[in-house]
Amino acid sequence: MQYGLQLYSVRDVAAENYEEALKKVSEIGYSLVETAGLFENAPEDVAKMLEKYGLTACSTHTSIKELAADVDAVIAMHKAIGCKDIIIPSSKFKTAEQADETIKTINELQPKVEAAGMRLHYHNHSKEFWPNEDGQIFFEMLRDQTNVLFEFDTFWLFNAGLDPIEMLETYKGRMYFVHLKDGFAQDRNDPESKPVGKSLGSGAAPAAAVRKKAIELGLTIVVESEDLSPSGPEEVARCMDFLKAEDALDA
């Protein structure tokens, strides 16, 4: 089974030495990577690094601001690293004005991305499923007012009080990627409570069930782990240990 890694998970190494981060990711056993910026490396150089370590850039997290500023440059960068899937990692939707502007921008960008033979996706956090200041549920706006694809971050679904398995099933025709992440949800009745990320298998989110469902649906599984505990590579190595153990159970 091939697994991807969101490179934000090893940002501690990537910020200092991007090639070393890719090398470690490959050695741990990931074969796909989802970039979160190239850390000032030229796309052509990154392409060589990916080839050197047997990695494929399956997708990127690219800000909507960067896309809107110069979509042609973003497309060119993706072509240089051999990637056709552009994922918006977050956006502004706190008010109706912000939400409407974001929807408008996505609808302007998507035809340009598709004309280049690429796909545009949106990665959620929990707030897309909660009312904004004007009572709007932004996820419903994305669903109903755009054709953007979804990359469900299943921990943030869990944190929002949703069933990740049910969401994957419901929207299976509108996604190609899933973020597999674990952790403990925040207590929404406690203003001081915050969500806590953990490596796969050490939190309360249904990571094993999400993995199985994603495989069933033919989705690309991208691992994300945020704590850098005690380092990014060590944390994502624990995640890979979890995945290999699950693979063995399926054998």
Phi, psi and omega in degrees: 000131177271137177234146176256163177228131170285119189291351170303333182294338179238034183297335179296323178274317184300325181294332181265321185206095186299318181296320179297322177298315179296320179299313181296318180301316179296316181297326180292330176127002176281142180246346179239147175227146173244115186282156172227064188091156181256008177052046175069013174273142178293140180306321180296324178290321178296320178301319179293320178297316180301314180296319182300323185254014175066033182252152175240133175279099184282332185192168175226154164261115184231127186295148177295331177296315179295319179298313183292329182290321182199079184296328179296321178293321178297316179298317179298319178298317180296320178297323182294326181262005176073038185236136181242005183241115182253124185241124176281119188279341180186173179199177178264128178205025184297327179237167178300321180298314179296317182298315180297321180293320178295316177300316179300316181296315179300317181291336175280325184282321189302314179298327179291319178295315182292328178296336178270007180080022182242173182235144180250130182232166176231130179259127184269156158248201180278329189294338177299340183258000179250150181299137173277189185299336181254017174081009181272144171261107189295327178301320179296326177293315177300316182296316190264336187249000177222171172249016182299144176280164181246139164248100182284123169273108192286337173291318180291330171298312179301316180295330179281358179088015180260162176268109182302323181295316179297320180294319178298318179294315183296321186251025185298337179273002185233025179209153176234341184233149174224139173271121177261116186212154181233166178158190179243132183288153175286155174269107185291348176272356181243109183301337181272350184284141177227151176294148182237120177278144178221160175293158185305133178089357182242011178241197182256352179289152184280063186299316182295318180291323177296315178304312182299316181294319179297319177296316179303320183273356179074028181274151172281124182267121177245118179280138170225130177224132198251350193277340185054050187245111350280353174210161178303309180301321180292323180292315182286340172292321176297321177298318179295323176301318178298314182296318179296323178295320177292320176301319181296325178294331181279342187291000000 
